[in-house]
Every structure is written in structure tokens, then in C-alpha cells.
Amino acid sequence: MLIFRSIISIFLREYLITFRNFYNVLTVIVFFILGVLIFVFAIGPDKAIYSQIGIGIIWTLILLSTNLSLKKLYQDDFNDGNLILFYISGISLELIVIIKIITAWVFFQLPFLIIIPIVCLILNVTTDKIILLILTFIISSPILTALSSISGSMNLLNNKNFAIGSVIIILFSIPIIIFSVNIINSTTVLVTPQLNILLGILMLFLAITPWISATCIKIAIRNK
Amino acid sequence: MFKIFINPGQFTKFADFIFKPLVSLSIISLLIGLIFIFFISPDDYQQGSTVKIMYVHVPAAWLSLLTFFIMTIYSIVALAFKIPFGFIINTAVAPIGAVFTLICLITGSLWGKPMWGTWWVWDARLTSVFILFLIYLIIIFLRHSFTNLEVGEKITALFIIIGSINLPIIKFSVDWWNTLHQPASISKFSSPSIDPAMLWPLIIMTISFSLIGLLLAIVRIKSEILDRKQLL
């Protein structure tokens, strides 16, 4: 019972932190919209182009905004000593990583579900593609959160190279982007197998991420 | 005998012992290979003399994969059994693998221009090898972005283990997808679909490339060991 109470208290803590800094989440969404605007300025206002490449633009910007919001997933907790308290609290670090991933997904990724259909309408994407896009977003965004958890925990003690965390996220997100964009642009026969592959990648990352992140956090705590 | 792979002192002794024979062997095999390529091996009936790019392209590609495989094995061993020699190997060998991958990419695009008509296409094999090159670069950068050396080594080893997902993708990319790049001509389970007159120079060049790679690796590993002795 004690474990459940501590899990719930960690959830509440994350909720409070996110709710008090709610402008953080809103800023990331504004970044997403501004990115779309920049693409429109860079390519031109021709609507026929956007029905072809709109999905690619949206996925690129989702990736970049995930990068922006979740790159320092553990950094604040590590700097003010909260991770050490989690480490000695009796709950395993792997479980804490899972909780952090779930909360980060709920608070930083789910708000995109509201804004994605609006952006799709602006970019002239058809309705059946919007439904597929939301489906792939629900499957793929936990993978992106898991990737940022990996890179965030890897770079806890990194104080020289500020860009390498984003590079790691973008490198490992290549297969996700390939399948997510291909599903929407391919024929109806090929949708289900590619969705299955994406689900497989999700299961793989949910399985390996807690171990990798917990190992990296342990290395960082012991060498602080 | 087994200790030369995990013990720096034993490795240094063994490396000093085999260094001079290795130098002479690699020079001889490289000379024989070059003579074979330029004077004995025939031109292809379709590709003409551009087929001779293969004798550099294929060994470099094999060795880039082999280097990453060795790094993966040593990372697992070093993290699991706490053997720091694996970290030395990772640090020393990563730039060699990056250079081999770069040679493979450059010769491939030089070969692709006359044969396929473009320097570069985004097919599965080319893209995955390009990602391998980026992974090598990130390994080198990641190692240097920590002030604490020990942490940097461990994090880099973890990154290498995750990045080895790319190896089977490169190997089977020509079988899984319909690519412009041809599938492997030489496989273990069937007789090779390449003429012996071209197979022998390829084997000699592969041997000489691996000897040269081993030579560079030995020099780099020895200097890395000396570096760490100074830190103590």
C-alpha cells in the first residue's frame, strides 16, 4: 500500500509542477504553430503543395517541439536533489522512470491532440488523413517521450555539449518518422501492417527505456 | 592467451611482439592486391574499368560493420564485467570505423555516378550506412562532452549498445526492401555469384584492409593506454 501511496504522491508532484508552469506547455504549442507559419513563408502559399507535404511538416515540427520541451526531462530534478530522494525512497528507479514518462506524455504531448486538427485544416489535409494522423500520433508520441527520457538521462552530467541530447533524440526517431509518414501517404491495404510495426517499436521502447534510463541515472548519481 | 583481449599490459606485450611482422605483411598484401587490381583482374563486360572501385568499396563497408560489431561486444563486456579495457578499445577504434564508413560512402557515390546516373539516392542501404556514419560521429562527440572521463565512457558504451540496432538493418536492408543497391554477391551459405578472377583480388584487398585497420587500432590503443597511465 505504501508503494501505491508514494506513486500517487509522485504523480501529484509532477501535476503540481506542470500546472504551476502551465505557460511552458502553451509556449511549446505556440512554437509548433510558429513553425508551421515559417514553413508557409519558406515554401509559399500554394495549397496544392501542402496536401502532399503537410503531414511531413507536421511530423517534423512535433519532433522538434518534443525536443524542445522534453530534452531536460530529469535535469531539474537532478540539480535540486529530487532524484537522489527518489533513489533512496525504496521505489525502484525503473518504476520512477515509467511514472516520469507517463506524466511527461500526458502533460506535454497530449495537448498536441487539440492543436493538430486545426493545423491540418490550415495546411489543407483531408479528413481521413487527419484521423490516421491522430492515430499514429497516439502510438508514436510515447516512443518520442521514451527517446527523450533516454537522451535526458544520458546527458545529466554533460556540461560541455548542449546539442548532443537533441541529436540523439532525432537520430533514433528516424524509423518512427519513416513509418508514421508512410502510413498516411500509402494505400489502404498497407495501413494495418505498418501500424503493427509501429506498435512493435512502441513495445520495444517501453520495454528497454526504464532499464537504460535507470542505469544512466544511477551512473550520474554516483559520480555527482 | 585469452588475457591479451582484456588486459592492457598483456595486450601491449603482444602488440609489441606482432607489430613489425604486421607492418610487413600489410605492405606486402596491399602491394599484391594493387597489382592484382590494376594488371590482372579483368574489366567487367558492362561496367568497364569502374568495377575496380569495388575492391576498395566492399572491404571498407565490411570493416565498418566489423568495427561496430567489435565495439558492441566490448561495450557489453566492459559494462557487465567491469573491465575498463573495453572502454579503451571503444575510444581508440571509433574514429577508424568512421573513416572506413566515410571511404565506403565516398567510393560508393563515385561508383554510383557512372552506373546509376546519380551521386546519391535515398534507398535503404545507402541511408542506413549514412546513419551508421552519423552514429560513429555521435560516439566520438559523446565521449568528449563529459568532464568526468569515467561517466563519459559508460554513457558512450550504453549508446553503442543501443546504436547496434542499426547493424542488422544495414545487413538485411537489401533483402527486406527493393533497393537500387544490389544484394550481397558473396554469402556463406551458397557459392558466390562472382567470378574467381574478381573474387581473389577482393579477398586479398579485404585481408590487407583488415591488417591496416588492425595496425592503426594497435597504435591508437597503445597511445590511449599511455594516456591513461599519465592520468593516474
CSV table of C-alpha atoms in Angstrom, one decimal:
chain,number,residue,atom,x,y,z
A,1,MET,CA,0.0,0.0,0.0
A,2,LEU,CA,2.9,2.3,0.8
A,3,ILE,CA,4.2,1.9,-2.8
A,4,PHE,CA,0.8,3.0,-4.2
A,5,ARG,CA,0.7,6.0,-2.0
A,6,SER,CA,4.2,7.1,-3.0
A,7,ILE,CA,3.4,6.5,-6.7
A,8,ILE,CA,0.3,8.7,-6.3
A,9,SER,CA,2.3,11.4,-4.5
A,10,ILE,CA,4.9,11.4,-7.3
A,11,PHE,CA,2.1,11.8,-9.8
A,12,LEU,CA,0.6,14.7,-7.8
A,13,ARG,CA,4.0,16.3,-7.6
A,14,GLU,CA,4.5,16.2,-11.3
A,15,TYR,CA,1.0,17.5,-11.8
A,16,LEU,CA,1.6,20.5,-9.5
A,17,ILE,CA,4.9,21.3,-11.1
A,18,THR,CA,3.4,21.3,-14.6
A,19,PHE,CA,0.3,23.1,-13.6
A,20,ARG,CA,2.2,26.0,-11.9
A,21,ASN,CA,4.4,26.3,-15.0
A,22,PHE,CA,1.5,25.9,-17.4
A,23,TYR,CA,2.8,28.6,-19.7
A,24,ASN,CA,5.7,26.2,-20.5
A,25,VAL,CA,3.3,23.9,-22.3
A,26,LEU,CA,1.5,26.7,-24.0
A,27,THR,CA,4.8,28.1,-25.3
A,28,VAL,CA,5.7,24.8,-26.8
A,29,ILE,CA,2.3,24.8,-28.7
A,30,VAL,CA,3.0,28.3,-29.9
A,31,PHE,CA,6.4,27.1,-31.1
A,32,PHE,CA,4.6,24.4,-33.1
A,33,ILE,CA,2.2,26.9,-34.7
A,34,LEU,CA,5.0,29.3,-35.4
A,35,GLY,CA,7.0,26.5,-37.1
A,36,VAL,CA,4.1,25.8,-39.4
A,37,LEU,CA,4.0,29.5,-40.2
A,38,ILE,CA,7.7,29.6,-41.0
A,39,PHE,CA,7.2,26.7,-43.4
A,40,VAL,CA,4.4,28.6,-45.1
A,41,PHE,CA,6.6,31.6,-45.5
A,42,ALA,CA,9.5,29.5,-46.8
A,43,ILE,CA,7.6,27.4,-49.3
A,44,GLY,CA,4.9,29.8,-50.5
A,45,PRO,CA,1.1,29.9,-50.1
A,46,ASP,CA,0.3,27.3,-52.8
A,47,LYS,CA,-2.3,25.0,-51.3
A,48,ALA,CA,-1.7,22.1,-53.7
A,49,ILE,CA,1.8,21.5,-52.3
A,50,TYR,CA,0.6,21.3,-48.7
A,51,SER,CA,-1.8,18.5,-49.3
A,52,GLN,CA,1.3,16.5,-50.4
A,53,ILE,CA,3.9,17.5,-47.8
A,54,GLY,CA,1.7,18.8,-45.0
A,55,ILE,CA,2.0,15.5,-43.0
A,56,GLY,CA,5.8,15.6,-43.2
A,57,ILE,CA,5.8,19.2,-42.0
A,58,ILE,CA,3.6,18.4,-39.0
A,59,TRP,CA,5.7,15.4,-38.0
A,60,THR,CA,8.9,17.3,-38.2
A,61,LEU,CA,7.5,20.0,-36.0
A,62,ILE,CA,6.1,17.5,-33.5
A,63,LEU,CA,9.6,16.0,-33.3
A,64,LEU,CA,11.3,19.5,-32.8
A,65,SER,CA,8.8,20.6,-30.2
A,66,THR,CA,9.2,17.3,-28.3
A,67,ASN,CA,12.9,18.0,-28.4
A,68,LEU,CA,12.4,21.5,-27.0
A,69,SER,CA,10.1,20.5,-24.1
A,70,LEU,CA,11.5,17.1,-23.0
A,71,LYS,CA,15.2,17.4,-23.6
A,72,LYS,CA,15.8,18.3,-19.9
A,73,LEU,CA,13.3,15.7,-18.5
A,74,TYR,CA,15.4,14.9,-15.5
A,75,GLN,CA,17.8,17.8,-15.3
A,76,ASP,CA,15.8,20.0,-12.8
A,77,ASP,CA,15.1,17.0,-10.5
A,78,PHE,CA,18.8,16.1,-10.7
A,79,ASN,CA,20.0,19.6,-9.9
A,80,ASP,CA,17.8,20.2,-6.9
A,81,GLY,CA,18.4,16.7,-5.5
A,82,ASN,CA,15.0,15.2,-6.0
A,83,LEU,CA,16.4,12.3,-8.0
A,84,ILE,CA,18.5,11.3,-5.0
A,85,LEU,CA,15.5,11.3,-2.8
A,86,PHE,CA,13.6,9.1,-5.3
A,87,TYR,CA,16.7,6.8,-5.4
A,88,ILE,CA,16.6,6.3,-1.6
A,89,SER,CA,12.9,6.2,-1.3
A,90,GLY,CA,12.5,2.5,-1.7
A,91,ILE,CA,10.8,2.5,-5.1
A,92,SER,CA,13.0,1.2,-7.9
A,93,LEU,CA,14.3,3.8,-10.3
A,94,GLU,CA,12.8,1.9,-13.2
A,95,LEU,CA,9.3,2.5,-11.9
A,96,ILE,CA,10.1,6.1,-11.3
A,97,VAL,CA,11.2,6.4,-14.9
A,98,ILE,CA,8.0,4.8,-16.1
A,99,ILE,CA,6.0,7.3,-14.0
A,100,LYS,CA,8.0,10.2,-15.4
A,101,ILE,CA,7.4,9.0,-19.0
A,102,ILE,CA,3.7,8.7,-18.4
A,103,THR,CA,3.4,12.1,-16.8
A,104,ALA,CA,5.5,13.8,-19.4
A,105,TRP,CA,3.4,12.2,-22.1
A,106,VAL,CA,0.2,13.3,-20.5
A,107,PHE,CA,1.2,16.9,-19.8
A,108,PHE,CA,3.5,17.7,-22.7
A,109,GLN,CA,2.3,15.5,-25.6
A,110,LEU,CA,-1.4,15.2,-25.3
A,111,PRO,CA,-2.1,18.9,-25.7
A,112,PHE,CA,-0.9,18.5,-29.3
A,113,LEU,CA,-4.1,16.4,-29.9
A,114,ILE,CA,-6.1,19.6,-29.7
A,115,ILE,CA,-3.9,21.7,-32.0
A,116,ILE,CA,-3.1,19.1,-34.7
A,117,PRO,CA,-6.6,19.0,-36.4
A,118,ILE,CA,-6.6,22.8,-36.5
A,119,VAL,CA,-3.1,22.9,-38.2
A,120,CYS,CA,-4.2,20.1,-40.6
A,121,LEU,CA,-7.2,22.3,-41.7
A,122,ILE,CA,-4.8,25.2,-42.3
A,123,LEU,CA,-2.5,23.0,-44.3
A,124,ASN,CA,-5.3,21.6,-46.5
A,125,VAL,CA,-5.0,18.0,-45.3
A,126,THR,CA,-8.1,15.8,-46.0
A,127,THR,CA,-10.3,14.4,-43.2
A,128,ASP,CA,-9.4,10.7,-43.5
A,129,LYS,CA,-5.7,11.6,-43.3
A,130,ILE,CA,-6.4,13.6,-40.1
A,131,ILE,CA,-7.9,10.6,-38.4
A,132,LEU,CA,-4.9,8.5,-39.4
A,133,LEU,CA,-2.5,11.2,-38.2
A,134,ILE,CA,-4.1,11.3,-34.8
A,135,LEU,CA,-4.0,7.5,-34.6
A,136,THR,CA,-0.2,7.5,-35.5
A,137,PHE,CA,0.4,10.4,-33.1
A,138,ILE,CA,-1.2,8.4,-30.2
A,139,ILE,CA,1.1,5.5,-31.0
A,140,SER,CA,4.3,7.3,-31.8
A,141,SER,CA,4.4,10.1,-29.2
A,142,PRO,CA,5.1,7.7,-26.3
A,143,ILE,CA,8.1,6.5,-28.3
A,144,LEU,CA,9.3,10.1,-28.6
A,145,THR,CA,8.8,10.6,-24.9
A,146,ALA,CA,10.8,7.4,-24.2
A,147,LEU,CA,13.6,8.5,-26.5
A,148,SER,CA,13.8,11.9,-24.8
A,149,SER,CA,13.9,10.0,-21.4
A,150,ILE,CA,16.9,8.1,-22.7
A,151,SER,CA,18.8,11.1,-24.0
A,152,GLY,CA,17.8,13.2,-21.0
A,153,SER,CA,19.2,10.7,-18.5
A,154,MET,CA,22.3,10.1,-20.7
A,155,ASN,CA,23.2,13.9,-20.6
A,156,LEU,CA,22.6,14.5,-16.8
A,157,LEU,CA,26.3,15.2,-16.2
A,158,ASN,CA,27.0,16.6,-19.6
A,159,ASN,CA,28.1,20.2,-19.1
A,160,LYS,CA,30.1,20.8,-22.2
A,161,ASN,CA,28.0,19.9,-25.2
A,162,PHE,CA,24.4,21.2,-25.1
A,163,ALA,CA,23.2,20.0,-28.5
A,164,ILE,CA,24.0,16.3,-28.3
A,165,GLY,CA,20.8,15.4,-26.4
A,166,SER,CA,18.7,16.6,-29.3
A,167,VAL,CA,20.9,14.9,-31.8
A,168,ILE,CA,20.4,11.6,-30.0
A,169,ILE,CA,16.6,12.0,-30.0
A,170,ILE,CA,16.5,12.9,-33.7
A,171,LEU,CA,18.8,10.0,-34.6
A,172,PHE,CA,16.7,7.3,-33.0
A,173,SER,CA,13.4,8.9,-34.1
A,174,ILE,CA,14.2,8.2,-37.8
A,175,PRO,CA,12.3,4.9,-38.0
A,176,ILE,CA,9.3,6.4,-36.2
A,177,ILE,CA,9.1,9.3,-38.7
A,178,ILE,CA,9.5,6.9,-41.7
A,179,PHE,CA,6.6,4.7,-40.6
A,180,SER,CA,4.4,7.5,-39.3
A,181,VAL,CA,4.5,9.5,-42.5
A,182,ASN,CA,4.4,6.4,-44.8
A,183,ILE,CA,1.2,5.1,-43.1
A,184,ILE,CA,-0.6,8.3,-44.0
A,185,ASN,CA,0.7,8.6,-47.6
A,186,SER,CA,0.4,4.8,-48.5
A,187,THR,CA,-2.5,2.8,-49.9
A,188,THR,CA,-5.3,1.5,-47.6
A,189,VAL,CA,-4.0,-2.1,-47.9
A,190,LEU,CA,-0.7,-1.2,-46.3
A,191,VAL,CA,-2.0,0.7,-43.3
A,192,THR,CA,-2.5,-2.2,-40.9
A,193,PRO,CA,0.9,-3.9,-41.3
A,194,GLN,CA,2.7,-0.5,-40.8
A,195,LEU,CA,0.6,0.2,-37.7
A,196,ASN,CA,1.6,-3.2,-36.4
A,197,ILE,CA,5.3,-2.3,-37.0
A,198,LEU,CA,4.9,1.0,-35.2
A,199,LEU,CA,3.2,-0.8,-32.2
A,200,GLY,CA,6.1,-3.2,-32.1
A,201,ILE,CA,8.6,-0.3,-31.9
A,202,LEU,CA,6.4,1.1,-29.1
A,203,MET,CA,6.5,-2.1,-27.2
A,204,LEU,CA,10.3,-2.5,-27.7
A,205,PHE,CA,11.0,1.0,-26.4
A,206,LEU,CA,8.6,0.7,-23.4
A,207,ALA,CA,10.5,-2.5,-22.5
A,208,ILE,CA,14.0,-1.2,-22.8
A,209,THR,CA,13.7,2.5,-21.8
A,210,PRO,CA,13.3,2.1,-18.0
A,211,TRP,CA,16.4,0.0,-17.7
A,212,ILE,CA,18.6,2.3,-19.8
A,213,SER,CA,17.4,5.5,-18.1
A,214,ALA,CA,17.7,4.0,-14.7
A,215,THR,CA,21.3,2.8,-15.4
A,216,CYS,CA,22.2,6.3,-16.7
A,217,ILE,CA,20.7,8.0,-13.7
A,218,LYS,CA,22.5,5.6,-11.3
A,219,ILE,CA,25.8,6.4,-13.0
A,220,ALA,CA,25.1,10.1,-12.7
A,221,ILE,CA,24.1,10.0,-9.1
A,222,ARG,CA,27.2,8.0,-8.1
A,223,ASN,CA,29.5,10.5,-9.8
A,224,LYS,CA,27.9,13.8,-8.9
B,1,MET,CA,46.3,-16.4,-24.3
B,2,PHE,CA,42.8,-15.1,-23.6
B,3,LYS,CA,44.1,-12.3,-21.4
B,4,ILE,CA,45.5,-10.3,-24.3
B,5,PHE,CA,42.0,-9.3,-25.2
B,6,ILE,CA,41.1,-7.9,-21.7
B,7,ASN,CA,44.4,-7.0,-20.0
B,8,PRO,CA,46.2,-3.8,-21.1
B,9,GLY,CA,49.7,-5.0,-20.0
B,10,GLN,CA,49.4,-8.3,-21.8
B,11,PHE,CA,48.0,-6.6,-24.9
B,12,THR,CA,50.9,-4.1,-25.0
B,13,LYS,CA,53.4,-7.0,-24.8
B,14,PHE,CA,51.6,-9.0,-27.6
B,15,ALA,CA,51.2,-5.8,-29.7
B,16,ASP,CA,55.0,-5.1,-29.5
B,17,PHE,CA,55.7,-8.7,-30.5
B,18,ILE,CA,53.5,-8.7,-33.6
B,19,PHE,CA,53.9,-5.1,-34.7
B,20,LYS,CA,56.8,-5.5,-37.2
B,21,PRO,CA,55.5,-8.7,-38.9
B,22,LEU,CA,52.1,-7.0,-39.1
B,23,VAL,CA,53.6,-3.9,-40.9
B,24,SER,CA,55.5,-6.0,-43.4
B,25,LEU,CA,52.5,-8.3,-44.0
B,26,SER,CA,50.1,-5.5,-44.6
B,27,ILE,CA,52.5,-3.7,-47.0
B,28,ILE,CA,53.0,-7.0,-49.0
B,29,SER,CA,49.3,-7.8,-49.1
B,30,LEU,CA,48.4,-4.3,-50.2
B,31,LEU,CA,51.1,-4.4,-53.0
B,32,ILE,CA,49.9,-7.8,-54.2
B,33,GLY,CA,46.3,-6.6,-54.1
B,34,LEU,CA,47.0,-3.4,-56.0
B,35,ILE,CA,49.0,-5.4,-58.7
B,36,PHE,CA,46.1,-7.8,-59.0
B,37,ILE,CA,43.6,-5.0,-59.3
B,38,PHE,CA,45.4,-2.9,-61.9
B,39,PHE,CA,47.0,-5.6,-64.1
B,40,ILE,CA,45.5,-9.0,-63.7
B,41,SER,CA,41.8,-8.7,-62.8
B,42,PRO,CA,39.6,-8.2,-65.9
B,43,ASP,CA,37.2,-5.4,-66.7
B,44,ASP,CA,33.5,-6.0,-66.4
B,45,TYR,CA,31.7,-6.5,-69.7
B,46,GLN,CA,29.1,-3.9,-68.8
B,47,GLN,CA,30.7,-1.6,-66.2
B,48,GLY,CA,34.1,-1.4,-67.8
B,49,SER,CA,37.0,-0.5,-65.5
B,50,THR,CA,34.7,1.2,-63.0
B,51,VAL,CA,34.2,-2.2,-61.5
B,52,LYS,CA,37.6,-1.8,-59.8
B,53,ILE,CA,36.1,0.6,-57.3
B,54,MET,CA,34.5,-2.5,-55.8
B,55,TYR,CA,37.9,-3.6,-54.4
B,56,VAL,CA,38.0,-0.6,-52.2
B,57,HIS,CA,34.3,-0.2,-51.6
B,58,VAL,CA,33.4,-3.7,-50.4
B,59,PRO,CA,36.3,-4.2,-47.9
B,60,ALA,CA,35.7,-0.7,-46.4
B,61,ALA,CA,32.0,-1.5,-45.9
B,62,TRP,CA,32.7,-4.9,-44.3
B,63,LEU,CA,35.3,-3.4,-42.0
B,64,SER,CA,33.0,-0.5,-40.9
B,65,LEU,CA,30.4,-3.1,-39.8
B,66,LEU,CA,33.0,-5.3,-38.2
B,67,THR,CA,34.4,-2.4,-36.2
B,68,PHE,CA,31.0,-1.5,-34.9
B,69,PHE,CA,30.4,-5.2,-34.0
B,70,ILE,CA,33.7,-5.3,-32.1
B,71,MET,CA,32.8,-2.1,-30.2
B,72,THR,CA,29.4,-3.5,-29.3
B,73,ILE,CA,30.9,-6.7,-27.9
B,74,TYR,CA,33.5,-4.8,-25.9
B,75,SER,CA,30.9,-2.4,-24.6
B,76,ILE,CA,28.7,-5.3,-23.3
B,77,VAL,CA,31.8,-7.0,-21.8
B,78,ALA,CA,33.1,-3.8,-20.2
B,79,LEU,CA,29.8,-2.8,-18.7
B,80,ALA,CA,28.8,-6.3,-17.5
B,81,PHE,CA,32.2,-7.5,-16.1
B,82,LYS,CA,33.6,-4.0,-15.2
B,83,ILE,CA,36.6,-4.4,-17.5
B,84,PRO,CA,37.9,-0.9,-18.4
B,85,PHE,CA,39.9,-2.2,-21.4
B,86,GLY,CA,36.7,-2.3,-23.3
B,87,PHE,CA,36.3,1.5,-22.9
B,88,ILE,CA,39.9,1.9,-24.2
B,89,ILE,CA,39.0,-0.1,-27.3
B,90,ASN,CA,35.8,2.0,-27.8
B,91,THR,CA,37.7,5.3,-27.6
B,92,ALA,CA,40.5,4.1,-29.9
B,93,VAL,CA,38.6,2.3,-32.5
B,94,ALA,CA,35.6,4.6,-33.2
B,95,PRO,CA,37.5,7.1,-35.5
B,96,ILE,CA,38.9,4.2,-37.5
B,97,GLY,CA,35.3,2.9,-38.1
B,98,ALA,CA,34.2,6.4,-39.0
B,99,VAL,CA,36.9,6.7,-41.6
B,100,PHE,CA,36.1,3.3,-43.1
B,101,THR,CA,32.4,4.3,-43.3
B,102,LEU,CA,33.4,7.5,-45.0
B,103,ILE,CA,35.6,5.7,-47.5
B,104,CYS,CA,32.7,3.4,-48.2
B,105,LEU,CA,30.2,6.3,-48.8
B,106,ILE,CA,32.6,8.3,-51.0
B,107,THR,CA,33.7,5.4,-53.2
B,108,GLY,CA,30.0,4.3,-53.4
B,109,SER,CA,28.9,7.6,-54.7
B,110,LEU,CA,31.9,7.8,-57.1
B,111,TRP,CA,30.7,4.4,-58.4
B,112,GLY,CA,27.1,5.4,-58.5
B,113,LYS,CA,27.6,8.4,-60.7
B,114,PRO,CA,28.7,6.4,-63.9
B,115,MET,CA,26.5,3.3,-63.1
B,116,TRP,CA,23.2,4.7,-61.7
B,117,GLY,CA,23.5,8.2,-63.0
B,118,THR,CA,23.3,10.0,-59.7
B,119,TRP,CA,25.8,10.6,-56.9
B,120,TRP,CA,23.2,9.7,-54.2
B,121,VAL,CA,19.8,8.0,-53.9
B,122,TRP,CA,17.8,7.7,-50.8
B,123,ASP,CA,17.5,3.9,-50.8
B,124,ALA,CA,17.6,1.7,-47.7
B,125,ARG,CA,21.2,0.5,-47.9
B,126,LEU,CA,22.7,3.9,-48.6
B,127,THR,CA,20.6,5.6,-45.9
B,128,SER,CA,21.4,3.1,-43.2
B,129,VAL,CA,25.1,3.3,-43.9
B,130,PHE,CA,24.8,7.1,-43.7
B,131,ILE,CA,23.1,6.7,-40.3
B,132,LEU,CA,26.0,4.4,-39.3
B,133,PHE,CA,28.4,7.2,-40.1
B,134,LEU,CA,26.4,9.7,-38.0
B,135,ILE,CA,26.3,7.2,-35.1
B,136,TYR,CA,30.1,6.9,-35.3
B,137,LEU,CA,30.3,10.7,-35.2
B,138,ILE,CA,28.0,10.9,-32.2
B,139,ILE,CA,30.0,8.3,-30.4
B,140,ILE,CA,33.2,10.4,-30.8
B,141,PHE,CA,31.4,13.6,-29.7
B,142,LEU,CA,29.6,12.0,-26.8
B,143,ARG,CA,32.9,10.7,-25.4
B,144,HIS,CA,34.3,14.2,-25.3
B,145,SER,CA,31.3,16.0,-23.8
B,146,PHE,CA,31.7,15.0,-20.2
B,147,THR,CA,34.1,16.5,-17.8
B,148,ASN,CA,34.2,13.2,-15.9
B,149,LEU,CA,36.0,10.7,-18.0
B,150,GLU,CA,34.5,7.6,-16.4
B,151,VAL,CA,30.9,8.7,-16.8
B,152,GLY,CA,31.6,9.6,-20.5
B,153,GLU,CA,32.9,6.1,-21.2
B,154,LYS,CA,30.0,4.4,-19.6
B,155,ILE,CA,27.4,6.5,-21.3
B,156,THR,CA,29.1,6.0,-24.6
B,157,ALA,CA,29.2,2.3,-24.1
B,158,LEU,CA,25.4,2.4,-23.5
B,159,PHE,CA,24.9,4.5,-26.6
B,160,ILE,CA,26.9,2.0,-28.7
B,161,ILE,CA,24.8,-0.9,-27.4
B,162,ILE,CA,21.6,0.9,-28.4
B,163,GLY,CA,23.1,2.0,-31.7
B,164,SER,CA,23.9,-1.6,-32.7
B,165,ILE,CA,20.2,-1.9,-33.6
B,166,ASN,CA,21.4,-0.4,-36.9
B,167,LEU,CA,23.7,-3.3,-37.8
B,168,PRO,CA,21.1,-5.9,-38.8
B,169,ILE,CA,19.1,-3.2,-40.6
B,170,ILE,CA,22.2,-2.5,-42.8
B,171,LYS,CA,22.9,-6.2,-43.3
B,172,PHE,CA,19.4,-7.1,-44.4
B,173,SER,CA,18.3,-3.8,-46.0
B,174,VAL,CA,18.9,-5.2,-49.5
B,175,ASP,CA,16.8,-8.3,-48.8
B,176,TRP,CA,13.9,-6.6,-47.0
B,177,TRP,CA,13.4,-3.7,-49.3
B,178,ASN,CA,13.6,-3.4,-53.1
B,179,THR,CA,16.7,-1.2,-53.4
B,180,LEU,CA,18.8,0.1,-56.2
B,181,HIS,CA,21.8,-1.3,-54.3
B,182,GLN,CA,22.4,-4.9,-55.4
B,183,PRO,CA,22.1,-7.7,-52.8
B,184,ALA,CA,25.2,-9.4,-51.5
B,185,SER,CA,27.2,-11.3,-54.0
B,186,ILE,CA,29.2,-13.3,-51.5
B,187,SER,CA,27.4,-15.2,-48.8
B,188,LYS,CA,28.4,-18.0,-46.6
B,189,PHE,CA,25.7,-20.5,-47.4
B,190,SER,CA,25.8,-20.5,-51.1
B,191,SER,CA,28.5,-20.4,-53.7
B,192,PRO,CA,29.4,-16.8,-54.6
B,193,SER,CA,27.9,-15.3,-57.7
B,194,ILE,CA,31.2,-13.6,-58.6
B,195,ASP,CA,33.9,-14.9,-60.9
B,196,PRO,CA,37.1,-16.2,-59.2
B,197,ALA,CA,39.1,-13.8,-61.3
B,198,MET,CA,37.4,-11.0,-59.4
B,199,LEU,CA,36.9,-12.9,-56.1
B,200,TRP,CA,40.6,-13.4,-55.4
B,201,PRO,CA,41.7,-9.7,-55.6
B,202,LEU,CA,38.7,-8.9,-53.4
B,203,ILE,CA,39.8,-11.4,-50.8
B,204,ILE,CA,43.4,-10.1,-50.9
B,205,MET,CA,42.2,-6.5,-50.5
B,206,THR,CA,39.9,-7.4,-47.6
B,207,ILE,CA,42.8,-9.1,-45.9
B,208,SER,CA,45.1,-6.1,-46.4
B,209,PHE,CA,42.4,-3.6,-45.3
B,210,SER,CA,41.8,-5.6,-42.1
B,211,LEU,CA,45.6,-5.7,-41.5
B,212,ILE,CA,45.9,-2.0,-41.9
B,213,GLY,CA,42.9,-1.4,-39.7
B,214,LEU,CA,44.4,-3.7,-37.1
B,215,LEU,CA,47.7,-1.8,-37.3
B,216,LEU,CA,46.0,1.6,-36.8
B,217,ALA,CA,44.0,0.2,-34.0
B,218,ILE,CA,47.1,-1.2,-32.2
B,219,VAL,CA,48.8,2.2,-32.4
B,220,ARG,CA,45.8,4.0,-31.2
B,221,ILE,CA,45.1,1.6,-28.3
B,222,LYS,CA,48.7,1.8,-27.2
B,223,SER,CA,48.7,5.6,-27.1
B,224,GLU,CA,45.4,5.5,-25.3
B,225,ILE,CA,46.8,3.2,-22.6
B,226,LEU,CA,49.8,5.5,-22.2
B,227,ASP,CA,47.4,8.5,-21.9
B,228,ARG,CA,45.6,6.8,-19.1
B,229,LYS,CA,48.8,5.8,-17.3
B,230,GLN,CA,49.7,9.5,-17.2
B,231,LEU,CA,46.3,10.4,-15.7
B,232,LEU,CA,46.9,8.1,-12.7
